[in-house]
Coordinates of C-alpha atoms in Angstrom, one line a residue:
Chain A
M205 CA 69.2 125.9 63.0
I206 CA 67.8 127.3 65.6
E207 CA 63.5 127.1 65.9
L208 CA 61.5 129.1 68.9
V209 CA 58.0 127.6 68.6
G210 CA 55.2 129.2 70.7
V211 CA 57.5 130.0 73.9
H212 CA 55.8 131.5 76.8
K213 CA 57.6 132.5 80.0
S214 CA 56.6 134.6 83.0
F215 CA 57.9 135.7 85.8
G216 CA 55.1 135.9 87.9
S217 CA 52.2 138.2 87.0
N218 CA 55.1 139.5 84.5
E219 CA 54.2 138.2 81.4
V220 CA 57.6 138.8 79.2
L221 CA 57.1 135.9 76.3
R222 CA 53.4 135.8 74.4
G223 CA 54.0 133.4 72.3
I224 CA 57.9 133.7 70.3
D225 CA 57.5 132.0 67.1
L226 CA 61.4 132.1 65.0
R227 CA 63.9 131.0 63.3
V228 CA 67.8 131.3 62.8
E229 CA 68.9 129.6 59.8
S230 CA 72.3 128.2 59.8
G231 CA 75.3 130.1 59.3
T232 CA 72.7 133.6 59.6
S233 CA 72.9 136.6 61.6
M234 CA 69.9 136.7 63.1
V235 CA 69.5 140.5 65.9
I236 CA 67.1 140.7 67.7
I237 CA 65.7 144.4 68.7
G238 CA 63.2 146.0 71.0
G239 CA 63.5 148.6 73.6
S240 CA 64.5 147.8 77.0
G241 CA 62.3 144.8 79.5
T242 CA 61.1 143.8 76.0
G243 CA 61.9 139.9 76.8
K244 CA 65.3 139.9 74.5
S245 CA 67.8 139.2 76.4
V246 CA 65.0 136.3 78.2
L247 CA 65.0 134.8 74.6
L248 CA 68.6 134.5 74.7
K249 CA 68.7 132.8 77.8
C250 CA 65.7 130.5 76.8
V251 CA 68.2 129.1 74.4
L252 CA 70.4 128.5 76.5
G253 CA 68.2 126.3 79.0
L254 CA 69.6 129.3 81.8
V255 CA 65.8 130.1 81.6
H256 CA 63.7 127.3 81.1
P257 CA 59.9 128.1 79.0
D258 CA 56.9 128.0 80.6
R259 CA 55.7 126.5 77.3
G260 CA 56.5 125.9 73.7
R261 CA 59.7 124.3 72.3
I262 CA 63.2 125.4 71.3
L263 CA 64.8 123.1 68.8
L264 CA 68.2 123.2 67.9
D265 CA 68.8 121.1 64.3
N266 CA 65.5 119.5 64.9
E267 CA 66.5 118.2 68.1
D268 CA 64.1 119.8 71.3
V269 CA 67.0 122.1 73.5
E270 CA 65.1 120.8 77.5
T271 CA 65.7 116.9 75.6
A272 CA 69.1 117.7 74.6
E273 CA 72.4 116.2 76.0
R274 CA 73.5 119.5 78.6
D275 CA 77.4 119.5 77.6
A276 CA 77.6 118.7 74.5
F277 CA 74.3 121.2 73.7
L278 CA 76.3 123.7 75.2
A279 CA 79.4 122.5 73.7
R280 CA 78.2 124.0 70.7
F281 CA 77.5 127.4 71.2
G282 CA 79.3 130.8 72.4
M283 CA 78.0 133.9 74.5
L284 CA 79.6 137.8 74.8
F285 CA 77.9 138.5 77.9
Q286 CA 76.3 142.5 78.0
G287 CA 79.2 143.0 80.9
G288 CA 81.5 141.0 79.9
A289 CA 81.1 138.5 82.7
L290 CA 85.2 137.8 83.0
F291 CA 85.8 136.1 85.7
D292 CA 87.9 138.4 87.6
S293 CA 89.7 135.6 90.4
M294 CA 91.7 134.8 87.1
P295 CA 94.1 136.2 84.5
V296 CA 92.4 137.1 80.8
W297 CA 94.2 133.9 79.0
E298 CA 92.5 131.3 81.7
N299 CA 88.6 133.3 81.4
V300 CA 89.6 133.6 77.4
A301 CA 90.7 129.7 77.6
F302 CA 88.4 127.8 81.0
R303 CA 86.6 125.9 78.6
L304 CA 89.7 124.1 76.9
L305 CA 91.4 123.5 80.0
R306 CA 88.5 121.9 81.9
G307 CA 85.8 119.2 80.6
A308 CA 85.6 117.2 77.8
T309 CA 87.3 119.8 75.5
K310 CA 90.5 119.5 78.0
R311 CA 94.1 120.4 76.4
P312 CA 97.2 120.7 77.8
K313 CA 97.8 124.2 79.4
D314 CA 100.5 125.2 77.2
E315 CA 97.9 124.6 74.1
A316 CA 95.3 126.0 75.8
R317 CA 97.7 129.0 76.1
A318 CA 98.9 128.9 73.4
I319 CA 94.5 129.0 71.7
A320 CA 94.2 131.6 74.5
I321 CA 96.6 134.2 72.7
D322 CA 95.9 133.3 69.2
K323 CA 92.3 134.0 70.4
L324 CA 93.1 137.2 72.2
R325 CA 94.6 138.5 68.5
R326 CA 92.4 137.6 66.6
V327 CA 90.5 139.9 69.0
G328 CA 93.5 142.9 68.1
L329 CA 94.9 142.3 71.1
G330 CA 98.4 141.5 71.8
P331 CA 99.7 138.7 74.3
Q332 CA 100.8 141.1 77.2
V333 CA 96.9 141.0 78.2
A334 CA 97.2 137.3 78.6
D335 CA 98.7 137.4 81.6
Q336 CA 97.2 140.6 83.0
F337 CA 93.8 140.4 85.1
P338 CA 90.1 141.6 84.2
A339 CA 89.6 144.8 86.5
E340 CA 92.7 145.9 84.4
L341 CA 91.8 146.2 81.9
S342 CA 89.1 148.7 80.0
G343 CA 85.3 148.3 78.7
G344 CA 85.9 147.8 75.2
M345 CA 89.1 145.1 76.5
Q346 CA 87.1 143.7 79.0
K347 CA 84.5 143.5 75.5
R348 CA 87.5 142.2 73.7
V349 CA 88.2 139.4 75.6
S350 CA 84.9 138.0 76.4
L351 CA 84.7 138.1 72.7
A352 CA 87.7 136.7 72.6
R353 CA 86.3 133.3 75.3
A354 CA 83.2 133.0 73.3
I355 CA 85.3 131.7 70.2
A356 CA 87.3 130.2 72.1
A357 CA 86.1 126.6 71.3
D358 CA 85.1 127.2 67.4
P359 CA 81.7 127.3 68.7
E360 CA 78.7 126.4 65.8
I361 CA 76.3 129.3 67.2
I362 CA 77.2 132.5 69.2
F363 CA 75.2 134.2 70.8
F364 CA 75.9 138.0 71.5
D365 CA 74.2 140.2 75.0
E366 CA 74.4 143.9 73.9
P367 CA 77.3 143.9 72.7
T368 CA 78.5 147.7 72.5
T369 CA 76.1 149.0 75.0
G370 CA 79.1 151.3 77.2
L371 CA 81.3 151.7 74.3
D372 CA 82.1 154.8 72.9
P373 CA 81.3 155.2 68.9
I374 CA 84.5 153.6 68.2
M375 CA 85.5 151.5 70.0
S376 CA 81.5 149.6 69.3
G377 CA 81.9 150.0 65.3
V378 CA 85.5 148.5 66.1
I379 CA 83.7 145.3 68.0
N380 CA 81.6 145.4 66.0
D381 CA 83.5 144.6 62.5
L382 CA 85.3 142.0 64.5
I383 CA 81.4 140.3 65.4
R384 CA 80.8 140.5 60.9
E385 CA 84.5 138.8 60.6
I386 CA 84.2 135.9 63.2
V387 CA 80.9 135.0 61.9
T388 CA 81.7 135.2 58.2
E389 CA 85.1 133.5 59.1
M390 CA 83.5 130.5 60.8
G391 CA 80.6 130.4 59.2
A392 CA 79.3 130.4 62.8
T393 CA 75.1 131.4 63.4
A394 CA 75.2 134.4 65.7
M395 CA 71.8 135.7 67.2
T396 CA 72.6 139.5 68.3
I397 CA 70.4 141.3 70.7
T398 CA 70.9 145.3 70.8
H399 CA 69.2 148.4 70.3
D400 CA 72.1 150.0 68.3
M401 CA 71.3 150.1 64.8
T402 CA 74.5 151.0 63.8
S403 CA 75.5 147.5 65.4
V404 CA 72.1 145.6 63.4
R405 CA 73.3 147.2 60.0
A406 CA 76.9 145.8 60.9
I407 CA 76.1 142.9 61.8
A408 CA 72.8 141.6 60.6
D409 CA 71.3 139.1 57.7
N410 CA 67.7 139.0 59.4
V411 CA 66.2 141.4 62.2
A412 CA 63.5 140.8 64.2
M413 CA 61.3 143.3 66.4
L414 CA 59.9 142.1 69.6
H415 CA 57.5 144.1 71.1
R416 CA 55.1 143.3 74.0
G417 CA 56.7 139.6 74.3
K418 CA 55.7 138.8 70.4
I419 CA 57.9 138.9 67.2
R420 CA 56.1 141.9 65.6
W421 CA 58.1 142.4 62.6
C422 CA 61.0 139.5 61.5
G423 CA 62.8 140.1 58.4
P424 CA 66.0 140.2 56.3
V425 CA 68.0 144.3 57.5
S426 CA 67.9 144.7 53.8
E427 CA 63.6 145.1 53.6
M428 CA 63.8 146.8 57.2
D429 CA 64.1 150.4 56.1
A430 CA 61.5 149.7 53.7
T431 CA 58.8 147.7 55.7
L432 CA 55.7 149.7 56.7
D433 CA 55.6 148.8 60.3
P434 CA 54.5 151.8 62.5
Y435 CA 56.5 150.0 65.6
V436 CA 60.0 149.4 63.1
Q437 CA 60.0 152.2 61.6
Q438 CA 59.6 154.4 65.3
F439 CA 62.2 152.5 66.8
I440 CA 64.8 152.3 64.0
H441 CA 64.1 156.1 64.1
G442 CA 64.3 156.3 67.1
R443 CA 61.5 158.8 67.3
A444 CA 59.4 159.7 70.5
E445 CA 55.8 159.7 69.1
G446 CA 54.4 156.2 68.1
P447 CA 52.6 153.2 68.6
I448 CA 55.7 152.5 71.0
E449 CA 54.7 154.3 74.4
A450 CA 57.1 155.7 75.6
L451 CA 58.0 156.3 79.7
R452 CA 58.4 159.8 80.2
Chain B
M124 CA 38.9 140.1 108.8
S125 CA 41.4 142.7 110.8
L126 CA 41.3 140.0 113.7
L127 CA 42.7 137.6 111.4
R128 CA 45.4 139.0 109.4
P129 CA 48.0 138.8 112.0
V130 CA 47.1 135.1 112.2
A131 CA 47.3 134.9 108.3
A132 CA 51.0 137.0 108.4
L133 CA 52.3 134.6 111.0
G134 CA 50.8 131.9 108.7
R135 CA 52.7 133.0 105.5
A136 CA 56.0 133.6 107.6
T137 CA 56.0 130.2 108.9
L138 CA 55.0 128.6 105.1
G139 CA 58.2 131.0 103.7
A140 CA 60.5 130.1 107.1
L141 CA 59.9 125.4 106.1
A142 CA 60.1 126.8 102.1
S143 CA 63.5 128.6 103.3
I144 CA 64.7 124.8 105.4
G145 CA 63.0 122.4 102.5
R146 CA 65.6 124.8 99.7
I147 CA 68.6 125.1 102.0
A148 CA 68.2 121.0 102.8
L149 CA 67.9 120.2 99.0
F150 CA 70.9 122.4 97.9
A151 CA 73.2 120.9 101.1
G152 CA 71.7 117.6 99.2
A153 CA 73.0 118.3 96.0
V154 CA 76.1 119.8 97.3
I155 CA 76.8 116.4 99.6
G156 CA 75.7 114.6 95.6
H157 CA 78.4 116.4 93.8
L158 CA 81.4 116.0 96.0
F159 CA 80.9 112.0 95.1
R160 CA 80.8 112.7 91.3
P161 CA 83.3 114.0 89.0
P162 CA 84.9 116.4 87.4
F163 CA 86.5 118.1 90.2
Y164 CA 88.3 120.8 90.7
P165 CA 91.1 119.8 92.9
R166 CA 92.5 123.2 92.0
E167 CA 89.7 125.5 93.1
V168 CA 89.5 123.5 96.7
L169 CA 93.0 123.8 97.4
H170 CA 92.3 127.6 97.3
A171 CA 89.5 127.8 99.2
L172 CA 91.3 125.7 101.8
M173 CA 93.8 128.7 101.6
Q174 CA 91.4 131.3 101.9
I175 CA 89.0 129.3 104.6
G176 CA 91.8 127.8 106.8
W177 CA 95.3 129.1 106.4
F178 CA 94.2 133.1 106.4
S179 CA 91.3 132.5 109.5
L180 CA 94.5 131.1 111.2
P181 CA 95.6 135.1 113.1
V182 CA 91.4 135.7 113.7
V183 CA 91.0 132.4 115.0
G184 CA 93.7 132.4 117.1
M185 CA 93.9 135.6 118.9
T186 CA 90.2 135.0 120.0
A187 CA 91.4 131.8 121.1
L188 CA 94.1 133.2 123.1
F189 CA 92.2 135.7 124.9
T190 CA 89.6 133.6 125.5
G191 CA 91.2 131.4 126.9
G192 CA 93.1 133.9 129.0
A193 CA 89.3 135.8 130.3
L194 CA 88.0 131.8 130.9
A195 CA 91.4 131.6 133.7
L196 CA 90.5 134.8 135.5
Q197 CA 87.3 133.6 135.6
I198 CA 87.5 130.4 136.6
Y199 CA 89.6 131.0 139.5
S200 CA 87.9 134.1 140.6
G201 CA 84.7 132.4 139.9
G202 CA 86.4 129.1 142.1
A203 CA 87.8 131.0 144.9
R204 CA 84.3 130.9 146.4
F205 CA 84.6 127.3 147.0
S206 CA 88.6 127.2 147.2
A207 CA 88.7 125.4 143.9
E208 CA 90.8 127.4 142.8
A209 CA 93.1 124.6 141.5
V210 CA 90.3 123.3 139.0
V211 CA 91.6 126.3 136.8
P212 CA 93.9 124.3 134.2
S213 CA 91.4 121.6 133.7
I214 CA 87.8 124.0 133.4
V215 CA 90.1 125.8 130.5
A216 CA 91.3 122.6 128.9
I217 CA 87.8 120.9 128.5
G218 CA 85.9 124.3 128.1
M219 CA 88.3 125.3 125.3
V220 CA 87.8 121.9 123.0
R221 CA 84.3 120.9 124.2
E222 CA 83.2 124.4 124.0
L223 CA 84.8 127.5 123.4
G224 CA 87.5 126.6 120.6
P225 CA 84.7 125.0 117.6
V226 CA 82.4 127.6 118.9
L227 CA 84.2 131.0 118.5
G228 CA 86.6 129.2 116.1
G229 CA 82.9 128.4 114.0
L230 CA 81.8 132.4 114.6
M231 CA 85.2 133.8 113.9
V232 CA 85.3 131.7 110.4
A233 CA 81.3 132.5 110.2
A234 CA 81.5 136.6 109.9
R235 CA 85.1 135.8 108.3
V236 CA 84.2 133.4 105.6
A237 CA 80.6 133.0 104.6
S238 CA 80.2 137.2 104.5
S239 CA 83.3 136.5 101.6
I240 CA 81.4 133.7 100.2
A241 CA 78.1 135.2 100.3
A242 CA 79.1 138.3 98.5
E243 CA 81.9 136.9 95.8
I244 CA 79.4 134.6 94.3
G245 CA 76.3 137.1 95.0
T246 CA 78.5 139.9 92.6
M247 CA 79.1 136.7 90.5
K248 CA 75.7 135.9 90.1
V249 CA 74.6 139.8 90.0
T250 CA 77.9 140.4 86.9
E251 CA 76.7 136.9 85.5
Q252 CA 80.0 134.9 85.8
I253 CA 77.6 132.0 87.4
D254 CA 75.5 132.7 84.2
A255 CA 78.7 132.3 81.6
L256 CA 79.5 128.9 84.1
V257 CA 76.7 127.4 82.9
T258 CA 77.4 128.5 79.1
L259 CA 81.5 127.5 79.4
S260 CA 79.7 123.6 80.2
T261 CA 80.4 123.9 83.7
N262 CA 78.0 123.4 86.8
P263 CA 78.3 126.7 89.3
L264 CA 77.0 124.1 91.8
K265 CA 79.9 121.9 91.3
Y266 CA 82.8 124.8 90.2
L267 CA 82.0 126.9 93.6
A268 CA 79.9 125.3 96.0
V269 CA 81.6 121.9 96.7
P270 CA 85.5 123.2 97.2
R271 CA 84.2 125.8 99.4
V272 CA 82.0 123.1 101.6
L273 CA 84.8 120.0 101.3
A274 CA 87.5 123.0 102.2
A275 CA 85.8 124.4 105.2
T276 CA 84.4 121.0 106.4
L277 CA 88.3 120.0 106.1
A278 CA 89.4 123.5 107.3
V279 CA 87.2 124.6 110.5
P280 CA 88.8 121.3 112.6
V281 CA 92.3 122.0 111.8
L282 CA 91.5 125.3 113.1
V283 CA 89.3 124.5 115.7
A284 CA 92.7 122.3 117.3
V285 CA 94.9 124.8 116.8
G286 CA 92.4 127.3 118.7
D287 CA 92.0 125.1 121.5
A288 CA 96.0 125.3 121.8
I289 CA 96.2 129.1 121.9
G290 CA 93.2 129.4 124.3
I291 CA 94.8 126.6 126.7
A292 CA 98.0 128.4 126.0
G293 CA 96.2 131.6 126.7
G294 CA 94.7 129.8 130.4
W295 CA 98.4 129.2 131.0
L296 CA 100.0 132.1 130.4
V297 CA 97.2 134.2 132.6
G298 CA 97.7 130.8 135.2
V299 CA 101.0 130.8 135.4
Y300 CA 102.0 135.4 134.8
R301 CA 99.1 136.5 137.1
L302 CA 97.2 133.6 139.0
D303 CA 101.0 132.8 140.3
F304 CA 100.6 128.6 139.2
N305 CA 103.6 126.4 138.9
S306 CA 103.8 126.0 135.8
T307 CA 104.6 122.2 135.5
T308 CA 101.6 121.6 137.4
Y309 CA 99.2 123.7 135.4
L310 CA 100.3 122.0 132.6
K311 CA 100.1 119.0 134.0
N312 CA 96.5 119.2 135.5
T313 CA 95.5 120.2 131.7
V314 CA 96.7 116.7 129.8
D315 CA 95.3 114.4 133.4
F316 CA 92.5 115.5 132.9
L317 CA 91.3 116.1 129.0
E318 CA 90.2 113.1 127.4
F319 CA 90.9 112.2 123.9
W320 CA 86.8 112.5 123.3
D321 CA 87.0 116.2 124.8
V322 CA 89.2 116.9 122.0
G323 CA 87.0 114.3 119.1
S324 CA 84.1 115.9 120.0
G325 CA 85.5 119.0 119.1
L326 CA 86.9 118.5 116.0
V327 CA 83.5 116.9 114.4
K328 CA 81.6 120.2 116.2
G329 CA 84.8 122.2 113.8
A330 CA 83.3 119.8 111.0
A331 CA 80.0 120.6 111.3
F332 CA 80.8 123.8 111.5
G333 CA 83.0 124.6 108.6
F334 CA 80.2 122.2 106.5
I335 CA 77.5 125.1 108.1
V336 CA 79.6 128.2 107.3
A337 CA 80.3 127.9 103.9
L338 CA 76.6 126.1 102.9
M339 CA 75.0 128.6 104.0
G340 CA 78.1 131.6 102.3
C341 CA 77.3 129.7 98.5
Y342 CA 74.0 129.2 99.6
H343 CA 72.7 132.6 100.2
G344 CA 75.2 134.0 97.2
M345 CA 73.9 131.7 94.8
N346 CA 69.8 133.1 95.6
S347 CA 71.2 137.1 95.8
G348 CA 68.9 139.7 94.7
R349 CA 69.7 141.6 91.3
G350 CA 72.6 144.9 92.5
A351 CA 74.5 146.2 95.4
Q352 CA 71.4 145.8 98.5
G353 CA 70.9 142.3 97.1
V354 CA 74.5 140.9 97.0
G355 CA 74.5 143.2 100.4
R356 CA 71.6 141.6 101.8
A357 CA 72.9 137.8 101.4
T358 CA 76.0 139.0 103.0
K359 CA 73.7 140.1 105.9
T360 CA 71.2 136.3 105.9
A361 CA 74.7 134.3 105.2
V362 CA 76.6 135.1 108.3
V363 CA 73.2 135.4 110.6
S364 CA 71.9 131.8 109.3
A365 CA 75.5 130.7 109.7
S366 CA 76.1 132.1 112.9
V367 CA 72.8 130.6 114.2
L368 CA 73.1 127.4 112.8
I369 CA 76.1 126.8 114.7
F370 CA 74.7 127.6 117.8
A371 CA 71.5 125.3 117.3
A372 CA 73.6 122.4 116.1
N373 CA 76.3 122.9 119.3
Y374 CA 73.7 122.7 121.6
L375 CA 71.9 119.2 119.0
L376 CA 75.7 117.8 118.8
T377 CA 76.3 118.3 122.7
E378 CA 73.5 116.9 123.4
I379 CA 73.9 114.3 121.3
F380 CA 77.7 113.1 122.2
F381 CA 77.9 114.2 125.8
T382 CA 73.9 113.4 127.9
S383 CA 74.1 109.5 126.5

């Protein structure tokens, strides 16, 4: 279980997170929605320790992430970055097997390659992709490789940062289905940030809406359409008119 | 009030410069600390040795060749004013191994390597590859900076040694084929006047310059701003700061090595 209690984070005078309280139960898929610049990515990075909150606590299974043993903590996570964040100096299979080739989870090279090819197959990519470099792949294929890397070490918790951004609707659907399948199959806890409402409906068990650095609404995805919260209604229907100010 | 503005600006600039020096010193300390702590990344060190050492050989070699030749011509024409043309071989050799070999080699590596390291790491930062390293339980400083700094510290003295030899050869070529020196006498004068510490001090300088070059490339890359402009600025700052620090370190090391 991931729990955030009163998390604050500012960058200079820009107060990005203004007291986030959120609870993500084990084995569930939480999707965080919200407009651009509302602090969704910062929130994920705070949980991972890539950004340190100014105030508040982040607990993973009741243990404060700030005091947890770093390698053991990170070994429980997988992350799909918005742009893929693949290492362009190494072939696809080494990207996927990166964690398996180093550190505490190090495996023999042949075994790591076999696992990488198996994970690539899991995301719908053939073994011929393994020896290509990321720059040789399309955006959709790079996203899949990044997804394969995120699941390579069978993590307990997977974060997805804007998994469908920049993809066409069909590829977005493929990625959404893959995420749902993998999360269900692995029994992993998932936390996704997106503004793609199709993704939300495909991936989420629960949804939290972030607005002005606070959780505006949180509940099961099945209740999202019925909520009377005007912010949520404006966001999920993509209306220009409403309480959320749109810069024009 | 407006009279105090320049003073305030000067104060801000001074504080900013001191803060930068502090951050670079902490970064250097962290890199040195990680040099001796596992995990080690020998494959990355080997890769960096090839990139920094092997692929810099042509540019360092060409620079040394032409510098050695020009130096021979300058010393010959300057020495002719007081009938000291005979000192050309020894001055070319001493000048190359003590000063020009390490400084020019360091500067060429700064131009070629500091820029490429800063651009590569800066791009990795902008495209979240550094964040990805962290999520994959890999310390970016250890994985990206330590191998490059170690490789540059090892490779640049070798480049300097090769550059010294090529520079002396450049002087010999000009001396023998342009200035009509006897080949055997030229080589004998080169060897006779050269002492071990002349060469050794240049190699120590090379190691220091290699450390500076890679450190500046890594530091500015890891602190790169966002977007293409941020990476461009990091690259430029890495080359400029590495070059200035090479000159400063050269003066300091010369003071230590040769004035006692």
